[in-house]
Amino acid sequence: MTAAENVNEPVVGTHDAVAIALTDNAASKIRALISEEGNPALKLRVFVTGGGCSGFQYGFSFDETVNEDDTVISNDGAEMLVDPLSYQYLIGSKVDYTEGLEGSRFMVNNPLATTTCGCGMSFSI
């Protein structure tokens, strides 16, 4: 089969993994934190909840459980989980890890956010 014949083949998948990106820096920090915990089953879960100064806020936690409807984004051995409700608010985002005057943290660069608070942890659409 040639590449041209394969164009009309259906693609099976839940979401386009490039719609939300996990930077190399964030992947490196995830791997380091998981190594410190000694539990290779852990993955970074990124989620959106109501609240914060701008209406929504980002949350981060480590989770062993991958739910059936989670989107899994991988980068160099690190995995990030996003639930379907949060996914719609994170399309096009990049999850990064920074160290600076405000401390060390995971952060989301979200092109859908119309306003954000000073710390970057809450946003509105």
PDB file of C-alpha atoms in Angstrom:
ATOM      1  CA  MET A   1       0.000   0.000   0.000  1.00  0.00           C
ATOM      2  CA  THR A   2       1.395   3.385  -0.909  1.00  0.00           C
ATOM      3  CA  ALA A   3       1.259   6.445   1.337  1.00  0.00           C
ATOM      4  CA  ALA A   4      -1.360   7.970  -0.961  1.00  0.00           C
ATOM      5  CA  GLU A   5      -3.642   4.943  -0.533  1.00  0.00           C
ATOM      6  CA  ASN A   6      -3.287   5.162   3.258  1.00  0.00           C
ATOM      7  CA  VAL A   7      -4.578   8.772   3.436  1.00  0.00           C
ATOM      8  CA  ASN A   8      -8.221   7.761   3.869  1.00  0.00           C
ATOM      9  CA  GLU A   9      -7.550   5.230   6.634  1.00  0.00           C
ATOM     10  CA  PRO A  10      -9.320   6.142   9.888  1.00  0.00           C
ATOM     11  CA  VAL A  11      -7.152   7.182  12.799  1.00  0.00           C
ATOM     12  CA  VAL A  12      -8.108   5.686  16.135  1.00  0.00           C
ATOM     13  CA  GLY A  13      -7.400   7.648  19.302  1.00  0.00           C
ATOM     14  CA  THR A  14      -8.997   9.701  22.030  1.00  0.00           C
ATOM     15  CA  HIS A  15      -7.240  13.033  21.497  1.00  0.00           C
ATOM     16  CA  ASP A  16      -4.396  14.475  19.491  1.00  0.00           C
ATOM     17  CA  ALA A  17      -1.511  14.338  21.994  1.00  0.00           C
ATOM     18  CA  VAL A  18       0.089  17.459  20.476  1.00  0.00           C
ATOM     19  CA  ALA A  19      -2.961  19.512  21.451  1.00  0.00           C
ATOM     20  CA  ILE A  20      -1.461  19.693  24.960  1.00  0.00           C
ATOM     21  CA  ALA A  21       2.319  19.601  25.243  1.00  0.00           C
ATOM     22  CA  LEU A  22       4.618  18.541  28.053  1.00  0.00           C
ATOM     23  CA  THR A  23       7.914  20.415  27.767  1.00  0.00           C
ATOM     24  CA  ASP A  24      11.281  18.676  28.072  1.00  0.00           C
ATOM     25  CA  ASN A  25      11.969  20.626  31.269  1.00  0.00           C
ATOM     26  CA  ALA A  26       8.687  19.482  32.852  1.00  0.00           C
ATOM     27  CA  ALA A  27       9.293  15.886  31.741  1.00  0.00           C
ATOM     28  CA  SER A  28      12.737  15.946  33.325  1.00  0.00           C
ATOM     29  CA  LYS A  29      11.333  17.235  36.641  1.00  0.00           C
ATOM     30  CA  ILE A  30       8.520  14.643  36.600  1.00  0.00           C
ATOM     31  CA  ARG A  31      11.061  11.844  36.113  1.00  0.00           C
ATOM     32  CA  ALA A  32      13.218  13.246  38.945  1.00  0.00           C
ATOM     33  CA  LEU A  33      10.267  13.524  41.368  1.00  0.00           C
ATOM     34  CA  ILE A  34       9.036  10.021  40.522  1.00  0.00           C
ATOM     35  CA  SER A  35      12.537   8.671  41.045  1.00  0.00           C
ATOM     36  CA  GLU A  36      12.681  10.353  44.487  1.00  0.00           C
ATOM     37  CA  GLU A  37       9.334   8.754  45.388  1.00  0.00           C
ATOM     38  CA  GLY A  38      10.515   5.346  44.208  1.00  0.00           C
ATOM     39  CA  ASN A  39       7.202   4.625  42.482  1.00  0.00           C
ATOM     40  CA  PRO A  40       7.562   4.298  38.680  1.00  0.00           C
ATOM     41  CA  ALA A  41       3.765   3.993  38.298  1.00  0.00           C
ATOM     42  CA  LEU A  42       3.240   7.687  39.163  1.00  0.00           C
ATOM     43  CA  LYS A  43       2.151  10.193  36.511  1.00  0.00           C
ATOM     44  CA  LEU A  44       1.571  13.939  36.738  1.00  0.00           C
ATOM     45  CA  ARG A  45      -2.136  14.762  36.664  1.00  0.00           C
ATOM     46  CA  VAL A  46      -3.002  18.266  35.437  1.00  0.00           C
ATOM     47  CA  PHE A  47      -6.539  19.504  36.046  1.00  0.00           C
ATOM     48  CA  VAL A  48      -8.691  22.621  36.003  1.00  0.00           C
ATOM     49  CA  THR A  49     -11.046  23.533  38.839  1.00  0.00           C
ATOM     50  CA  GLY A  50     -13.280  26.493  39.566  1.00  0.00           C
ATOM     51  CA  GLY A  51     -11.819  29.177  41.817  1.00  0.00           C
ATOM     52  CA  GLY A  52      -8.744  31.322  42.036  1.00  0.00           C
ATOM     53  CA  CYS A  53      -8.657  35.061  41.391  1.00  0.00           C
ATOM     54  CA  SER A  54      -9.592  34.716  37.715  1.00  0.00           C
ATOM     55  CA  GLY A  55     -12.352  32.070  37.776  1.00  0.00           C
ATOM     56  CA  PHE A  56     -10.490  28.828  37.039  1.00  0.00           C
ATOM     57  CA  GLN A  57      -7.304  27.462  38.521  1.00  0.00           C
ATOM     58  CA  TYR A  58      -4.777  24.825  37.543  1.00  0.00           C
ATOM     59  CA  GLY A  59      -4.059  21.878  39.781  1.00  0.00           C
ATOM     60  CA  PHE A  60      -1.245  19.350  39.772  1.00  0.00           C
ATOM     61  CA  SER A  61      -0.972  16.041  41.580  1.00  0.00           C
ATOM     62  CA  PHE A  62       0.749  12.705  41.148  1.00  0.00           C
ATOM     63  CA  ASP A  63      -1.504   9.751  40.419  1.00  0.00           C
ATOM     64  CA  GLU A  64      -1.004   6.040  39.801  1.00  0.00           C
ATOM     65  CA  THR A  65      -4.454   5.537  38.295  1.00  0.00           C
ATOM     66  CA  VAL A  66      -5.125   6.187  34.624  1.00  0.00           C
ATOM     67  CA  ASN A  67      -8.875   6.519  34.164  1.00  0.00           C
ATOM     68  CA  GLU A  68     -10.468   5.134  31.013  1.00  0.00           C
ATOM     69  CA  ASP A  69     -11.315   8.619  29.714  1.00  0.00           C
ATOM     70  CA  ASP A  70      -7.985  10.279  30.612  1.00  0.00           C
ATOM     71  CA  THR A  71      -5.729  11.629  27.886  1.00  0.00           C
ATOM     72  CA  VAL A  72      -2.126  10.553  28.394  1.00  0.00           C
ATOM     73  CA  ILE A  73       0.602  12.865  27.090  1.00  0.00           C
ATOM     74  CA  SER A  74       4.138  11.464  27.078  1.00  0.00           C
ATOM     75  CA  ASN A  75       7.553  13.020  26.713  1.00  0.00           C
ATOM     76  CA  ASP A  76      10.804  11.103  27.146  1.00  0.00           C
ATOM     77  CA  GLY A  77       9.429   8.568  29.629  1.00  0.00           C
ATOM     78  CA  ALA A  78       7.343  11.032  31.673  1.00  0.00           C
ATOM     79  CA  GLU A  79       3.555  10.869  31.475  1.00  0.00           C
ATOM     80  CA  MET A  80       0.920  13.500  32.150  1.00  0.00           C
ATOM     81  CA  LEU A  81      -2.788  12.760  32.634  1.00  0.00           C
ATOM     82  CA  VAL A  82      -5.655  15.097  31.735  1.00  0.00           C
ATOM     83  CA  ASP A  83      -9.326  14.328  32.424  1.00  0.00           C
ATOM     84  CA  PRO A  84     -11.904  15.152  29.693  1.00  0.00           C
ATOM     85  CA  LEU A  85     -13.407  18.151  31.517  1.00  0.00           C
ATOM     86  CA  SER A  86      -9.996  19.773  32.024  1.00  0.00           C
ATOM     87  CA  TYR A  87      -8.862  18.855  28.502  1.00  0.00           C
ATOM     88  CA  GLN A  88     -11.291  21.314  26.894  1.00  0.00           C
ATOM     89  CA  TYR A  89      -9.725  24.194  28.888  1.00  0.00           C
ATOM     90  CA  LEU A  90      -6.150  23.093  28.140  1.00  0.00           C
ATOM     91  CA  ILE A  91      -6.217  22.628  24.342  1.00  0.00           C
ATOM     92  CA  GLY A  92      -3.084  24.167  22.855  1.00  0.00           C
ATOM     93  CA  SER A  93      -1.400  24.538  26.258  1.00  0.00           C
ATOM     94  CA  LYS A  94       2.164  23.745  27.225  1.00  0.00           C
ATOM     95  CA  VAL A  95       2.885  22.419  30.692  1.00  0.00           C
ATOM     96  CA  ASP A  96       6.332  23.529  31.839  1.00  0.00           C
ATOM     97  CA  TYR A  97       8.437  23.547  34.996  1.00  0.00           C
ATOM     98  CA  THR A  98      10.154  26.740  36.138  1.00  0.00           C
ATOM     99  CA  GLU A  99      12.486  27.779  38.904  1.00  0.00           C
ATOM    100  CA  GLY A 100      12.778  31.457  39.759  1.00  0.00           C
ATOM    101  CA  LEU A 101      12.159  34.165  42.327  1.00  0.00           C
ATOM    102  CA  GLU A 102       8.575  32.972  42.831  1.00  0.00           C
ATOM    103  CA  GLY A 103       9.825  29.459  43.611  1.00  0.00           C
ATOM    104  CA  SER A 104       9.814  26.176  41.741  1.00  0.00           C
ATOM    105  CA  ARG A 105       6.586  25.023  40.136  1.00  0.00           C
ATOM    106  CA  PHE A 106       4.796  23.448  37.250  1.00  0.00           C
ATOM    107  CA  MET A 107       2.955  26.021  35.186  1.00  0.00           C
ATOM    108  CA  VAL A 108       0.603  26.106  32.216  1.00  0.00           C
ATOM    109  CA  ASN A 109       1.073  28.365  29.199  1.00  0.00           C
ATOM    110  CA  ASN A 110      -2.531  28.417  27.988  1.00  0.00           C
ATOM    111  CA  PRO A 111      -3.427  30.236  24.740  1.00  0.00           C
ATOM    112  CA  LEU A 112      -7.159  29.978  25.598  1.00  0.00           C
ATOM    113  CA  ALA A 113      -6.759  32.090  28.748  1.00  0.00           C
ATOM    114  CA  THR A 114      -7.947  35.657  28.200  1.00  0.00           C
ATOM    115  CA  THR A 115      -6.770  36.816  31.637  1.00  0.00           C
ATOM    116  CA  THR A 116      -4.476  35.299  34.247  1.00  0.00           C
ATOM    117  CA  CYS A 117      -3.551  36.227  37.771  1.00  0.00           C
ATOM    118  CA  GLY A 118      -0.084  37.442  38.745  1.00  0.00           C
ATOM    119  CA  CYS A 119       1.169  34.007  39.761  1.00  0.00           C
ATOM    120  CA  GLY A 120      -0.202  32.340  36.612  1.00  0.00           C
ATOM    121  CA  MET A 121      -2.112  29.673  38.538  1.00  0.00           C
ATOM    122  CA  SER A 122      -5.613  30.981  37.791  1.00  0.00           C
ATOM    123  CA  PHE A 123      -7.187  32.123  34.544  1.00  0.00           C
ATOM    124  CA  SER A 124     -10.406  32.963  32.730  1.00  0.00           C
ATOM    125  CA  ILE A 125     -11.567  32.166  29.221  1.00  0.00           C
TER     126      ILE A 125
END
